[in-house]
Tab-separated table of C-alpha atoms in Angstrom:
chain	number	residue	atom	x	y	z
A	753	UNK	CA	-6.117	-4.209	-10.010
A	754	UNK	CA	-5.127	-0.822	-10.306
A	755	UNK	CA	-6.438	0.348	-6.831
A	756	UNK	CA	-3.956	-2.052	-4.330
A	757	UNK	CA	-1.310	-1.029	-6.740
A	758	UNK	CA	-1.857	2.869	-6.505
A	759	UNK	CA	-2.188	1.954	-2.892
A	760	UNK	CA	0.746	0.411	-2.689
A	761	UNK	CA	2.764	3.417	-4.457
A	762	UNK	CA	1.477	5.710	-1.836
A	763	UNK	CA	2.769	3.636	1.217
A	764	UNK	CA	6.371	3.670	-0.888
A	765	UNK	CA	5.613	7.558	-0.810
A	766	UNK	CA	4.603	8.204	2.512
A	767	UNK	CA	8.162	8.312	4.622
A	768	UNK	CA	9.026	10.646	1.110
A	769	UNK	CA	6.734	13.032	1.529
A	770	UNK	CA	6.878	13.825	5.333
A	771	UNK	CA	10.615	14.112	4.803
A	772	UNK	CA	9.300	17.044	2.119
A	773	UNK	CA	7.133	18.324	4.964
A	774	UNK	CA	9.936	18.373	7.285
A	775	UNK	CA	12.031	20.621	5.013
A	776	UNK	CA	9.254	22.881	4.155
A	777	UNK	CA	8.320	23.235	7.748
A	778	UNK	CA	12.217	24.014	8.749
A	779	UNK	CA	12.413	26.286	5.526
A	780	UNK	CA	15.393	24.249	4.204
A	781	UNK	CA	15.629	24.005	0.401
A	782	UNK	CA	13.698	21.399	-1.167
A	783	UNK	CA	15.321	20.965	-4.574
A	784	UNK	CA	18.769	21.861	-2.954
A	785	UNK	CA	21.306	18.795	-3.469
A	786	UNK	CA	22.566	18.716	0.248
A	787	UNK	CA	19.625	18.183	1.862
A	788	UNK	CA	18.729	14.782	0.024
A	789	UNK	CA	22.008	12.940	0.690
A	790	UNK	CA	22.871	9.508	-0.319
A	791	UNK	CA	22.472	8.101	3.249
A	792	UNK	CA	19.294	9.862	3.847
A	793	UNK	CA	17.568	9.046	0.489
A	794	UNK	CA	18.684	5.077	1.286
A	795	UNK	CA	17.135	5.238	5.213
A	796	UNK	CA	14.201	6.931	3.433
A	797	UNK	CA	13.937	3.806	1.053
A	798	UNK	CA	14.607	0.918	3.160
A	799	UNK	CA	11.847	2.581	5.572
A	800	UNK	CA	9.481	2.923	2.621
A	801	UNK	CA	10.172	-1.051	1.743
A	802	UNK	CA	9.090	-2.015	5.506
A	803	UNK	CA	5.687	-0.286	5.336
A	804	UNK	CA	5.045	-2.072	1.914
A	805	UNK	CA	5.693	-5.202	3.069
A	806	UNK	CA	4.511	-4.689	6.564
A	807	UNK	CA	0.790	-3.589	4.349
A	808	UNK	CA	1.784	-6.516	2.267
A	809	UNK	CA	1.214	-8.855	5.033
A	810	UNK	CA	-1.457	-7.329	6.709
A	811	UNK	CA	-3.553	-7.524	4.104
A	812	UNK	CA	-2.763	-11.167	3.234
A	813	UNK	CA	-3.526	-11.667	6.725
A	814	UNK	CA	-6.606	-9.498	7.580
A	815	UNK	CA	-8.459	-9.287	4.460
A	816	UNK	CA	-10.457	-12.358	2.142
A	817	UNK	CA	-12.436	-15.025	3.236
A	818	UNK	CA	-12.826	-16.537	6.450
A	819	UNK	CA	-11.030	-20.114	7.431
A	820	UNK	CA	-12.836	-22.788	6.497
A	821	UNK	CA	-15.066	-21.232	4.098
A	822	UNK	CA	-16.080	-22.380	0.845
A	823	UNK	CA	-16.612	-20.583	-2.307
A	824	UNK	CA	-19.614	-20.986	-4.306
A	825	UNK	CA	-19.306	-20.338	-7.690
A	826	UNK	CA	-21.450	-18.074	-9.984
A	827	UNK	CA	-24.074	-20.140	-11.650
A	828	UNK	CA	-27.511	-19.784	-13.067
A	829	UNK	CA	-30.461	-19.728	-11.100
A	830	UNK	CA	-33.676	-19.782	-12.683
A	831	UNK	CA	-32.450	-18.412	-15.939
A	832	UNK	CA	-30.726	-15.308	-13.929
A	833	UNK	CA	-26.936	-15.172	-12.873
A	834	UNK	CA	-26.185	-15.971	-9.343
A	835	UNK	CA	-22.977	-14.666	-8.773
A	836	UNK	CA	-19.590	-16.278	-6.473
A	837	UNK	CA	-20.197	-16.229	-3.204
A	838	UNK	CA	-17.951	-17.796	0.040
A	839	UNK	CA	-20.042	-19.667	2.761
């Protein structure tokens, strides 16, 4: 559970962190106050929100089990654990 999350976190990050690259590649201060202004930080953000939810539903869409398919659950087989599968 821990893995989409931290996966999540860095597609939040991403439009952050090439705005840091853009600063350190134009030599403008990174910590200074004026170059992170309110309007920025909020374009930054909403931009950040679209790639989450763009993932989001790209993954709902592209990733589990095929249509139509139907999940087996684990059971025991001949005294050994068989586990879950979808056919």
């Amino acid at each position: 559970m821990i893995r989409p999350v931290l996966t999540e976190i860095g597609i939040f990050l991403i439009p952050f962190a090439v705005y840091v690259l853009f600063l350190i590649a134009t030599r403008a201060g990174l910590l200074v106050p004026a170059n992170w202004p309110l309007h920025l930080v909020a374009k930054l953000t909403v931009a950040a929100l679209v790639l989450v939810i763009a993932s989001l539903v790209l993954l709902a869409e592209f990733s589990g089990a095929p249509p139509h398919s139907t999940y087996m659950p684990a059971h025991i087989e001949n005294g050994r654990l068989v586990p879950g599968v979808e056919k």
